[in-house]
C-alpha cells in the first residue's frame, strides 16, 4: 500500500461514517455546524456568545476537538449546555468516527438537539478534507491574522459555506484589508456568506445568529417535507 | 502496510534527509532556524524586521513554506535577501527533502549563508515532527491567540528552543495572561528561552536579535573547534 492508498482508505472510511452521522442528524432535525480556524481565531469565544444568545430558545450542544486539554469543553459547559471534549491523540483534525463515538458515549444529552456545534482542532489545513456529517463548515479568520489568508489556505475558504471575520474590535489597531478578504472569499466561494463579528462588543452577532436560525428553519422544513408533514 | 508503518517510513526518510542537511549546514557554518506558528502569528513580519536589523552585517536567506501563493517569498525578497517559496502541494508542513531540493535548485544564492530562516507552513501541529536539519525550532504565539495555547499544543512548545510572544503592542486591547504563558512554557520546555516582541514598535527586538547572533557565534565556535582552528 502506498501513502496515497492509505490516505484514500482513511478518507473512504471517514466518508462512510460521515454519511451515517448525516442521516442520523437528518432524522433528529439537528443542524450541525463544523467550525474550523487557526488556533486562537476565536472559535470558543464565538460559541460562548452564540450560546448566550440562543440557549433560552434552542437545545444546543458542543463537541470540542483538541490535541490536549479539556479546557474548551469546560468553557462551553460553563455556558450551561452539554459539551464533550474529543482529544485526537495528536491528529490535526477530527474525524467522523470520533464524532460518532463521542455522541454515543455522551448519550441522550447530546442527542435530539436543535444545533450541535463541532469545534474542530485549531488548524486551517487538516480538518478541510474530513466530513463530519455537518450541514456546513464555517471558517473563522481574525483580523489580527492578516488579509492574505484565504488565498494562502484556499481549500478551507472554498469549502466553507460561511466565513466569519472575527475580532473586528481590533481593526483600529492592526493592518487588515477587509475588502481584500471579501474579494478573495468571493473568488473562492462565490455562493458563500461572509459575516463580520466582534464577540467582545457584540457587533455583527445578530447577522451570525440569524444565519444559524435561518439554516435551522430550512433544515427543519426539509425534514418535515421528507416526512410528509406539510 | 498499516497507517502507522507508512508514517514511520515517511519520518525515517525525513530524518535521513535532515541528517544530510545538518551536516552540510555544519560545513558552511550556517545557523538554521525553523519558524513554526499558527497562520497569522507574525512569522513573516518578524523575519522582515530581523532582516532589516541584520542584513548589513550578515549573509541571510529564507525558505518560505506554504500551501499556496508566492507571497511570503516575495515579501522577504523585498527586504533585499534571497528567498525561495516552497509550495507543499497541500501538505501541512515542510519536509527535509523539500528543503534540500529548494536549496539545490536555488543554487549559490542560498548557500554559504550566516543564517538561513525556514518559515514553515502556518500550523501548530504538523511541522512539529519533521526535522529540517535546523539548529533549533522557534514557535511564535501572538497575544491575540489566547494564553491557553502552550498546553493545548504541547508538542511544539516542548520541542521549540525559543518561544517568541508576538504583537505585544496589542496587549492593551486583548485579554492575554502573559504570566500563564510563561508558566506553561517553563513546564514544557524548562531549558527553553522566551522573548516578547512587537515587530510594529520594535519592543523586544534587541533580545531576539541577540539570541540569533549569540547562537550563530556559538555555532561558528563549534565549527572552528571541529576543524582544529583555535
Short mmCIF file of N, CA, C and O in Angstrom, two decimals, chain A residues 74-204:
data_model
loop_
_atom_site.label_atom_id
_atom_site.label_comp_id
_atom_site.label_asym_id
_atom_site.label_seq_id
_atom_site.Cartn_x
_atom_site.Cartn_y
_atom_site.Cartn_z
N UNK A 74 -14.89 22.55 28.92
CA UNK A 74 -15.22 23.18 30.22
C UNK A 74 -15.79 24.59 30.01
O UNK A 74 -16.77 24.96 30.65
N UNK A 75 -15.19 25.33 29.08
CA UNK A 75 -15.69 26.69 28.81
C UNK A 75 -17.13 26.63 28.31
O UNK A 75 -17.98 27.42 28.72
N UNK A 76 -17.41 25.68 27.41
CA UNK A 76 -18.78 25.57 26.87
C UNK A 76 -19.77 25.12 27.95
O UNK A 76 -20.89 25.62 28.02
N UNK A 77 -19.35 24.16 28.77
CA UNK A 77 -20.26 23.67 29.82
C UNK A 77 -20.62 24.79 30.79
O UNK A 77 -21.74 24.85 31.28
N UNK A 78 -19.68 25.70 31.00
CA UNK A 78 -19.96 26.84 31.89
C UNK A 78 -21.08 27.73 31.35
O UNK A 78 -21.70 28.47 32.10
N UNK A 79 -21.30 27.67 30.04
CA UNK A 79 -22.39 28.48 29.46
C UNK A 79 -23.74 27.79 29.70
O UNK A 79 -24.78 28.35 29.38
N UNK A 80 -23.69 26.55 30.22
CA UNK A 80 -24.95 25.88 30.56
C UNK A 80 -25.43 24.87 29.54
O UNK A 80 -26.58 24.41 29.60
N UNK A 81 -24.60 24.51 28.57
CA UNK A 81 -25.01 23.50 27.59
C UNK A 81 -24.13 22.26 27.73
O UNK A 81 -23.02 22.35 28.24
N UNK A 82 -24.64 21.10 27.29
CA UNK A 82 -23.79 19.91 27.31
C UNK A 82 -22.68 20.03 26.27
O UNK A 82 -22.91 20.49 25.15
N UNK A 83 -21.48 19.63 26.66
CA UNK A 83 -20.34 19.69 25.74
C UNK A 83 -19.37 18.59 26.10
O UNK A 83 -19.20 18.27 27.28
N UNK A 84 -18.76 18.03 25.10
CA UNK A 84 -17.81 16.94 25.32
C UNK A 84 -16.52 17.22 24.57
O UNK A 84 -16.52 17.63 23.42
N UNK A 85 -15.41 16.99 25.26
CA UNK A 85 -14.10 17.15 24.64
C UNK A 85 -13.73 15.89 23.88
O UNK A 85 -13.92 14.79 24.39
N UNK A 86 -13.20 16.05 22.67
CA UNK A 86 -12.60 14.93 21.94
C UNK A 86 -11.10 15.22 21.81
O UNK A 86 -10.73 16.20 21.17
N UNK A 87 -10.28 14.39 22.43
CA UNK A 87 -8.82 14.55 22.27
C UNK A 87 -8.39 13.62 21.14
O UNK A 87 -8.73 12.44 21.13
N UNK A 88 -7.68 14.19 20.17
CA UNK A 88 -7.46 13.47 18.92
C UNK A 88 -6.23 12.58 18.96
O UNK A 88 -5.93 11.93 17.95
N UNK A 89 -5.52 12.57 20.07
CA UNK A 89 -4.32 11.72 20.13
C UNK A 89 -3.25 12.19 19.16
O UNK A 89 -2.58 11.37 18.53
N UNK A 90 -3.12 13.49 19.02
CA UNK A 90 -2.07 14.03 18.17
C UNK A 90 -2.51 14.38 16.76
O UNK A 90 -1.83 15.11 16.06
N UNK A 91 -3.67 13.86 16.33
CA UNK A 91 -4.12 14.15 14.97
C UNK A 91 -4.56 15.61 14.86
O UNK A 91 -5.10 16.19 15.80
N UNK A 92 -4.36 16.19 13.67
CA UNK A 92 -4.58 17.62 13.48
C UNK A 92 -6.00 17.95 13.01
O UNK A 92 -6.25 19.04 12.51
N UNK A 93 -6.93 17.01 13.18
CA UNK A 93 -8.31 17.23 12.77
C UNK A 93 -9.19 16.21 13.48
O UNK A 93 -8.71 15.16 13.92
N UNK A 94 -10.49 16.49 13.55
CA UNK A 94 -11.46 15.48 13.98
C UNK A 94 -11.80 14.58 12.81
O UNK A 94 -11.71 15.00 11.65
N UNK A 95 -12.24 13.34 13.12
CA UNK A 95 -12.82 12.52 12.05
C UNK A 95 -14.21 12.05 12.48
O UNK A 95 -14.60 12.18 13.64
N UNK A 96 -14.96 11.55 11.50
CA UNK A 96 -16.38 11.25 11.73
C UNK A 96 -16.56 10.14 12.76
O UNK A 96 -17.54 10.13 13.52
N UNK A 97 -15.62 9.21 12.81
CA UNK A 97 -15.76 8.12 13.78
C UNK A 97 -15.58 8.61 15.21
O UNK A 97 -16.24 8.15 16.13
N UNK A 98 -14.69 9.60 15.38
CA UNK A 98 -14.54 10.20 16.72
C UNK A 98 -15.83 10.90 17.13
O UNK A 98 -16.24 10.84 18.29
N UNK A 99 -16.46 11.58 16.17
CA UNK A 99 -17.72 12.28 16.47
C UNK A 99 -18.79 11.27 16.84
O UNK A 99 -19.51 11.42 17.84
N UNK A 100 -18.89 10.21 16.07
CA UNK A 100 -19.88 9.16 16.33
C UNK A 100 -19.69 8.56 17.72
O UNK A 100 -20.64 8.38 18.49
N UNK A 101 -18.45 8.25 18.05
CA UNK A 101 -18.14 7.62 19.34
C UNK A 101 -18.46 8.59 20.49
O UNK A 101 -19.04 8.20 21.50
N UNK A 102 -18.10 9.85 20.31
CA UNK A 102 -18.35 10.84 21.38
C UNK A 102 -19.85 10.99 21.62
O UNK A 102 -20.30 11.07 22.77
N UNK A 103 -20.64 11.01 20.54
CA UNK A 103 -22.09 11.16 20.70
C UNK A 103 -22.67 9.92 21.38
O UNK A 103 -23.55 10.03 22.23
N UNK A 104 -22.18 8.74 21.01
CA UNK A 104 -22.68 7.50 21.62
C UNK A 104 -22.33 7.48 23.11
O UNK A 104 -23.18 7.13 23.95
N UNK A 105 -21.11 7.87 23.43
CA UNK A 105 -20.69 7.82 24.84
C UNK A 105 -21.38 8.88 25.68
O UNK A 105 -21.64 8.67 26.87
N UNK A 106 -21.65 10.01 25.08
CA UNK A 106 -22.29 11.09 25.84
C UNK A 106 -23.77 10.80 26.06
O UNK A 106 -24.36 11.25 27.03
N UNK A 107 -24.35 10.04 25.12
CA UNK A 107 -25.73 9.61 25.31
C UNK A 107 -26.75 10.72 25.08
O UNK A 107 -26.48 11.68 24.35
N UNK A 108 -27.92 10.61 25.71
CA UNK A 108 -29.07 11.46 25.40
C UNK A 108 -28.79 12.96 25.46
O UNK A 108 -29.42 13.73 24.72
N UNK A 109 -27.83 13.36 26.29
CA UNK A 109 -27.64 14.80 26.47
C UNK A 109 -27.17 15.49 25.19
O UNK A 109 -27.39 16.69 24.99
N UNK A 110 -26.52 14.74 24.30
CA UNK A 110 -26.09 15.35 23.03
C UNK A 110 -26.91 14.84 21.85
O UNK A 110 -26.52 14.99 20.70
N UNK A 111 -28.07 14.25 22.13
CA UNK A 111 -28.95 13.81 21.04
C UNK A 111 -30.20 14.68 21.01
O UNK A 111 -30.50 15.37 21.97
N UNK A 112 -30.90 14.65 19.89
CA UNK A 112 -32.12 15.44 19.75
C UNK A 112 -31.91 16.92 20.06
O UNK A 112 -32.73 17.55 20.71
N UNK A 113 -30.80 17.44 19.60
CA UNK A 113 -30.53 18.87 19.76
C UNK A 113 -31.11 19.64 18.59
O UNK A 113 -31.37 19.08 17.52
N UNK A 114 -31.27 20.95 18.79
CA UNK A 114 -31.57 21.82 17.65
C UNK A 114 -30.29 22.13 16.87
O UNK A 114 -30.26 22.04 15.65
N UNK A 115 -29.26 22.51 17.60
CA UNK A 115 -27.97 22.79 16.92
C UNK A 115 -26.84 22.10 17.68
O UNK A 115 -26.73 22.24 18.90
N UNK A 116 -26.03 21.38 16.96
CA UNK A 116 -24.79 20.81 17.51
C UNK A 116 -23.62 21.57 16.88
O UNK A 116 -23.46 21.59 15.65
N UNK A 117 -22.82 22.19 17.73
CA UNK A 117 -21.62 22.86 17.25
C UNK A 117 -20.43 21.92 17.41
O UNK A 117 -20.22 21.37 18.49
N UNK A 118 -19.69 21.73 16.34
CA UNK A 118 -18.46 20.93 16.41
C UNK A 118 -17.29 21.88 16.19
O UNK A 118 -17.13 22.45 15.11
N UNK A 119 -16.52 22.09 17.24
CA UNK A 119 -15.34 22.94 17.11
C UNK A 119 -14.16 22.06 16.79
O UNK A 119 -13.73 21.25 17.61
N UNK A 120 -13.63 22.19 15.60
CA UNK A 120 -12.54 21.33 15.15
C UNK A 120 -11.22 21.72 15.82
O UNK A 120 -11.13 22.75 16.48
N UNK A 121 -10.21 20.90 15.66
CA UNK A 121 -8.86 21.21 16.12
C UNK A 121 -8.39 22.50 15.44
O UNK A 121 -8.67 22.72 14.26
N UNK A 122 -7.69 23.34 16.18
CA UNK A 122 -7.20 24.60 15.62
C UNK A 122 -6.20 24.36 14.50
O UNK A 122 -5.05 24.02 14.76
N UNK A 123 -6.66 24.56 13.25
CA UNK A 123 -5.84 24.18 12.12
C UNK A 123 -6.57 24.57 10.84
O UNK A 123 -7.75 24.24 10.69
N UNK A 124 -5.91 25.27 9.95
CA UNK A 124 -6.59 25.71 8.71
C UNK A 124 -6.45 24.70 7.58
O UNK A 124 -6.99 24.91 6.50
N UNK A 125 -5.72 23.61 7.81
CA UNK A 125 -5.42 22.71 6.71
C UNK A 125 -6.08 21.34 6.90
O UNK A 125 -6.97 20.95 6.14
N UNK A 126 -5.65 20.61 7.93
CA UNK A 126 -6.05 19.20 8.07
C UNK A 126 -7.56 18.98 8.15
O UNK A 126 -8.06 17.98 7.60
N UNK A 127 -8.33 19.80 8.87
CA UNK A 127 -9.76 19.47 9.01
C UNK A 127 -10.54 19.57 7.70
O UNK A 127 -11.65 19.03 7.61
N UNK A 128 -9.96 20.22 6.70
CA UNK A 128 -10.70 20.53 5.47
C UNK A 128 -11.27 19.29 4.79
O UNK A 128 -12.40 19.30 4.31
N UNK A 129 -10.50 18.21 4.75
CA UNK A 129 -10.90 17.04 3.97
C UNK A 129 -11.79 16.06 4.72
O UNK A 129 -12.22 15.06 4.14
N UNK A 130 -12.07 16.31 6.00
CA UNK A 130 -12.79 15.32 6.80
C UNK A 130 -14.23 15.77 7.06
O UNK A 130 -14.50 16.62 7.90
N UNK A 131 -15.13 15.18 6.32
CA UNK A 131 -16.56 15.39 6.51
C UNK A 131 -16.96 14.82 7.86
O UNK A 131 -16.60 13.69 8.20
N UNK A 132 -17.70 15.59 8.65
CA UNK A 132 -18.16 15.11 9.96
C UNK A 132 -19.68 14.93 9.98
O UNK A 132 -20.29 14.87 11.04
N UNK A 133 -20.30 14.92 8.80
CA UNK A 133 -21.76 14.81 8.74
C UNK A 133 -22.45 16.13 8.97
O UNK A 133 -23.66 16.19 9.17
N UNK A 134 -21.66 17.22 8.94
CA UNK A 134 -22.21 18.54 9.24
C UNK A 134 -23.10 19.06 8.12
O UNK A 134 -23.00 18.59 6.98
N UNK A 135 -23.93 20.05 8.44
CA UNK A 135 -24.69 20.74 7.38
C UNK A 135 -23.78 21.67 6.61
O UNK A 135 -23.89 21.78 5.40
N UNK A 136 -22.91 22.36 7.33
CA UNK A 136 -21.93 23.20 6.62
C UNK A 136 -20.73 23.48 7.52
O UNK A 136 -20.80 23.35 8.74
N UNK A 137 -19.64 23.83 6.85
CA UNK A 137 -18.42 24.24 7.52
C UNK A 137 -18.41 25.76 7.66
O UNK A 137 -18.87 26.47 6.75
N UNK A 138 -17.87 26.23 8.75
CA UNK A 138 -17.66 27.67 8.97
C UNK A 138 -16.17 27.87 9.19
O UNK A 138 -15.57 27.16 10.00
N UNK A 139 -15.59 28.79 8.45
CA UNK A 139 -14.17 29.12 8.70
C UNK A 139 -14.10 30.49 9.37
O UNK A 139 -14.81 31.42 8.97
N UNK A 140 -13.29 30.59 10.40
CA UNK A 140 -13.10 31.87 11.09
C UNK A 140 -11.73 32.43 10.72
O UNK A 140 -10.75 31.68 10.59
N UNK A 141 -11.67 33.75 10.58
CA UNK A 141 -10.40 34.44 10.33
C UNK A 141 -10.41 35.70 11.18
O UNK A 141 -11.29 36.55 10.99
N UNK A 142 -9.48 35.81 12.11
CA UNK A 142 -9.46 37.02 12.94
C UNK A 142 -8.69 38.12 12.23
O UNK A 142 -7.78 37.84 11.43
N UNK A 143 -9.05 39.36 12.52
CA UNK A 143 -8.44 40.50 11.81
C UNK A 143 -6.97 40.66 12.17
O UNK A 143 -6.25 41.40 11.49
N UNK A 144 -6.51 39.96 13.20
CA UNK A 144 -5.09 40.05 13.56
C UNK A 144 -4.22 39.12 12.72
O UNK A 144 -3.00 39.17 12.80
N UNK A 145 -4.85 38.24 11.92
CA UNK A 145 -4.07 37.23 11.18
C UNK A 145 -3.60 37.68 9.81
O UNK A 145 -2.84 36.95 9.16
N UNK A 146 -4.07 38.84 9.35
CA UNK A 146 -3.62 39.32 8.05
C UNK A 146 -4.58 38.93 6.94
O UNK A 146 -5.23 37.88 7.00
N UNK A 147 -4.65 39.79 5.92
CA UNK A 147 -5.67 39.63 4.87
C UNK A 147 -5.25 38.66 3.77
O UNK A 147 -6.01 38.43 2.83
N UNK A 148 -4.06 38.06 3.89
CA UNK A 148 -3.59 37.17 2.82
C UNK A 148 -4.06 35.73 2.99
O UNK A 148 -3.77 34.88 2.15
N UNK A 149 -4.79 35.45 4.06
CA UNK A 149 -5.03 34.05 4.41
C UNK A 149 -5.95 33.27 3.46
O UNK A 149 -5.66 32.09 3.18
N UNK A 150 -7.05 33.83 2.94
CA UNK A 150 -7.89 32.98 2.06
C UNK A 150 -7.11 32.39 0.89
O UNK A 150 -7.18 31.18 0.64
N UNK A 151 -6.32 33.17 0.19
CA UNK A 151 -5.58 32.64 -0.95
C UNK A 151 -4.43 31.73 -0.51
O UNK A 151 -3.97 30.88 -1.28
N UNK A 152 -3.95 31.89 0.74
CA UNK A 152 -2.88 31.01 1.23
C UNK A 152 -3.44 29.66 1.68
O UNK A 152 -2.71 28.67 1.69
N UNK A 153 -4.71 29.63 2.07
CA UNK A 153 -5.36 28.39 2.52
C UNK A 153 -6.66 28.21 1.72
O UNK A 153 -7.75 28.21 2.27
N UNK A 154 -6.51 28.06 0.39
CA UNK A 154 -7.71 28.13 -0.46
C UNK A 154 -8.69 26.99 -0.24
O UNK A 154 -9.90 27.19 -0.44
N UNK A 155 -8.22 25.83 0.19
CA UNK A 155 -9.14 24.68 0.30
C UNK A 155 -10.25 24.97 1.30
O UNK A 155 -11.43 24.81 0.99
N UNK A 156 -9.88 25.42 2.49
CA UNK A 156 -10.92 25.61 3.50
C UNK A 156 -11.82 26.80 3.17
O UNK A 156 -13.04 26.75 3.37
N UNK A 157 -11.24 27.86 2.60
CA UNK A 157 -12.08 29.01 2.26
C UNK A 157 -13.00 28.71 1.07
O UNK A 157 -14.00 29.38 0.88
N UNK A 158 -12.65 27.70 0.25
CA UNK A 158 -13.55 27.27 -0.82
C UNK A 158 -14.68 26.40 -0.28
O UNK A 158 -15.81 26.49 -0.74
N UNK A 159 -14.34 25.56 0.69
CA UNK A 159 -15.31 24.56 1.16
C UNK A 159 -16.27 25.10 2.20
O UNK A 159 -17.34 24.54 2.40
N UNK A 160 -15.87 26.16 2.90
CA UNK A 160 -16.73 26.68 3.97
C UNK A 160 -17.89 27.46 3.36
O UNK A 160 -17.70 28.29 2.48
N UNK A 161 -19.10 27.17 3.84
CA UNK A 161 -20.27 27.92 3.37
C UNK A 161 -20.29 29.31 3.98
O UNK A 161 -20.91 30.24 3.44
N UNK A 162 -19.63 29.46 5.12
CA UNK A 162 -19.65 30.74 5.84
C UNK A 162 -18.23 31.09 6.28
O UNK A 162 -17.53 30.25 6.84
N UNK A 163 -17.82 32.32 6.02
CA UNK A 163 -16.58 32.87 6.57
C UNK A 163 -16.96 33.88 7.64
O UNK A 163 -17.74 34.79 7.37
N UNK A 164 -16.44 33.69 8.84
CA UNK A 164 -16.68 34.66 9.91
C UNK A 164 -15.38 35.41 10.18
O UNK A 164 -14.39 34.81 10.60
N UNK A 165 -15.39 36.70 9.90
CA UNK A 165 -14.24 37.55 10.23
C UNK A 165 -14.43 37.99 11.69
O UNK A 165 -15.43 38.62 12.02
N UNK A 166 -13.49 37.58 12.56
CA UNK A 166 -13.66 37.81 14.00
C UNK A 166 -12.74 38.92 14.52
O UNK A 166 -11.84 39.38 13.81
N UNK A 167 -13.02 39.32 15.77
CA UNK A 167 -12.19 40.32 16.48
C UNK A 167 -12.17 41.66 15.76
O UNK A 167 -11.14 42.36 15.76
N UNK A 168 -13.31 42.05 15.18
CA UNK A 168 -13.35 43.32 14.44
C UNK A 168 -13.13 44.52 15.36
O UNK A 168 -12.79 45.60 14.87
N UNK A 169 -13.30 44.32 16.68
CA UNK A 169 -12.99 45.42 17.61
C UNK A 169 -11.52 45.82 17.57
O UNK A 169 -11.16 46.93 17.98
N UNK A 170 -10.66 44.92 17.06
CA UNK A 170 -9.22 45.22 17.00
C UNK A 170 -8.82 45.92 15.69
O UNK A 170 -7.64 46.27 15.51
N UNK A 171 -9.77 46.14 14.79
CA UNK A 171 -9.44 46.75 13.49
C UNK A 171 -8.68 48.08 13.61
O UNK A 171 -7.76 48.33 12.82
N UNK A 172 -9.02 48.93 14.60
CA UNK A 172 -8.26 50.21 14.67
C UNK A 172 -6.78 50.03 14.98
O UNK A 172 -6.00 50.95 14.77
N UNK A 173 -6.40 48.85 15.50
CA UNK A 173 -5.02 48.67 15.99
C UNK A 173 -4.16 47.79 15.10
O UNK A 173 -3.01 47.54 15.41
N UNK A 174 -4.74 47.26 14.02
CA UNK A 174 -3.99 46.35 13.16
C UNK A 174 -4.13 46.78 11.70
O UNK A 174 -5.02 47.56 11.36
N UNK A 175 -3.22 46.27 10.87
CA UNK A 175 -3.33 46.49 9.43
C UNK A 175 -4.09 45.29 8.87
O UNK A 175 -3.60 44.16 8.94
N UNK A 176 -5.28 45.52 8.35
CA UNK A 176 -6.09 44.41 7.84
C UNK A 176 -6.99 44.97 6.76
O UNK A 176 -7.79 45.87 7.00
N UNK A 177 -6.86 44.42 5.56
CA UNK A 177 -7.61 44.92 4.41
C UNK A 177 -8.85 44.04 4.24
O UNK A 177 -8.81 43.02 3.56
N UNK A 178 -9.95 44.46 4.86
CA UNK A 178 -11.18 43.66 4.84
C UNK A 178 -11.72 43.49 3.41
O UNK A 178 -12.21 42.42 3.04
N UNK A 179 -11.58 44.54 2.60
CA UNK A 179 -12.06 44.46 1.21
C UNK A 179 -11.31 43.36 0.46
O UNK A 179 -11.90 42.62 -0.33
N UNK A 180 -10.00 43.25 0.73
CA UNK A 180 -9.20 42.22 0.06
C UNK A 180 -9.67 40.82 0.47
O UNK A 180 -9.73 39.90 -0.35
N UNK A 181 -10.01 40.66 1.75
CA UNK A 181 -10.51 39.36 2.22
C UNK A 181 -11.84 39.03 1.53
O UNK A 181 -12.04 37.91 1.05
N UNK A 182 -12.71 40.01 1.45
CA UNK A 182 -14.02 39.77 0.81
C UNK A 182 -13.84 39.36 -0.65
O UNK A 182 -14.54 38.47 -1.14
N UNK A 183 -12.91 40.00 -1.31
CA UNK A 183 -12.65 39.70 -2.71
C UNK A 183 -12.13 38.26 -2.87
O UNK A 183 -12.60 37.51 -3.74
N UNK A 184 -11.19 37.86 -2.02
CA UNK A 184 -10.64 36.50 -2.09
C UNK A 184 -11.72 35.46 -1.79
O UNK A 184 -11.82 34.44 -2.48
N UNK A 185 -12.53 35.73 -0.77
CA UNK A 185 -13.57 34.77 -0.40
C UNK A 185 -14.62 34.69 -1.52
O UNK A 185 -15.09 33.59 -1.86
N UNK A 186 -14.94 35.82 -2.15
CA UNK A 186 -15.91 35.81 -3.25
C UNK A 186 -15.38 34.98 -4.42
O UNK A 186 -16.15 34.29 -5.11
N UNK A 187 -14.07 35.00 -4.63
CA UNK A 187 -13.46 34.21 -5.70
C UNK A 187 -13.49 32.72 -5.36
O UNK A 187 -13.83 31.88 -6.19
N UNK A 188 -13.14 32.40 -4.10
CA UNK A 188 -13.01 31.00 -3.70
C UNK A 188 -14.37 30.36 -3.44
O UNK A 188 -14.54 29.16 -3.66
N UNK A 189 -15.31 31.14 -2.93
CA UNK A 189 -16.62 30.59 -2.55
C UNK A 189 -17.72 31.55 -3.00
O UNK A 189 -18.29 32.28 -2.20
N UNK A 190 -18.00 31.54 -4.31
CA UNK A 190 -18.95 32.52 -4.86
C UNK A 190 -20.34 32.44 -4.21
O UNK A 190 -21.05 33.43 -4.13
N UNK A 191 -20.72 31.25 -3.72
CA UNK A 191 -22.03 31.07 -3.09
C UNK A 191 -21.95 31.30 -1.57
O UNK A 191 -22.96 31.18 -0.87
N UNK A 192 -20.76 31.54 -1.07
CA UNK A 192 -20.57 31.60 0.39
C UNK A 192 -21.07 32.90 1.01
O UNK A 192 -21.29 33.89 0.32
N UNK A 193 -21.23 32.86 2.30
CA UNK A 193 -21.62 34.05 3.06
C UNK A 193 -20.41 34.52 3.87
O UNK A 193 -19.58 33.70 4.27
N UNK A 194 -20.34 35.81 4.12
CA UNK A 194 -19.28 36.34 4.98
C UNK A 194 -19.93 37.25 6.01
O UNK A 194 -20.73 38.12 5.66
N UNK A 195 -19.64 37.01 7.27
CA UNK A 195 -20.13 37.90 8.33
C UNK A 195 -18.92 38.40 9.13
O UNK A 195 -17.91 37.73 9.24
N UNK A 196 -19.07 39.61 9.66
CA UNK A 196 -18.00 40.22 10.45
C UNK A 196 -18.51 40.39 11.86
O UNK A 196 -19.57 40.99 12.06
N UNK A 197 -17.79 39.87 12.83
CA UNK A 197 -18.26 39.96 14.21
C UNK A 197 -17.16 40.38 15.17
O UNK A 197 -15.97 40.15 14.93
N UNK A 198 -17.58 40.98 16.26
CA UNK A 198 -16.74 41.12 17.44
C UNK A 198 -17.51 40.48 18.58
O UNK A 198 -18.54 41.00 19.01
N UNK A 199 -17.01 39.35 19.05
CA UNK A 199 -17.67 38.70 20.19
C UNK A 199 -17.53 39.57 21.43
O UNK A 199 -18.36 39.53 22.33
N UNK A 200 -16.49 40.42 21.46
CA UNK A 200 -16.25 41.29 22.62
C UNK A 200 -17.29 42.40 22.71
O UNK A 200 -17.88 42.62 23.76
N UNK A 201 -17.54 43.09 21.59
CA UNK A 201 -18.50 44.21 21.64
C UNK A 201 -19.90 43.75 21.25
O UNK A 201 -20.87 44.46 21.48
N UNK A 202 -20.01 42.60 20.62
CA UNK A 202 -21.31 42.13 20.13
C UNK A 202 -21.63 42.59 18.71
O UNK A 202 -22.62 42.15 18.12
N UNK A 203 -20.80 43.43 18.14
CA UNK A 203 -21.04 43.92 16.78
C UNK A 203 -21.09 42.76 15.80
O UNK A 203 -20.22 41.89 15.82
N UNK A 204 -22.13 42.74 14.96
CA UNK A 204 -22.25 41.72 13.92
C UNK A 204 -22.83 40.40 14.40
O UNK A 204 -23.11 39.52 13.58
#
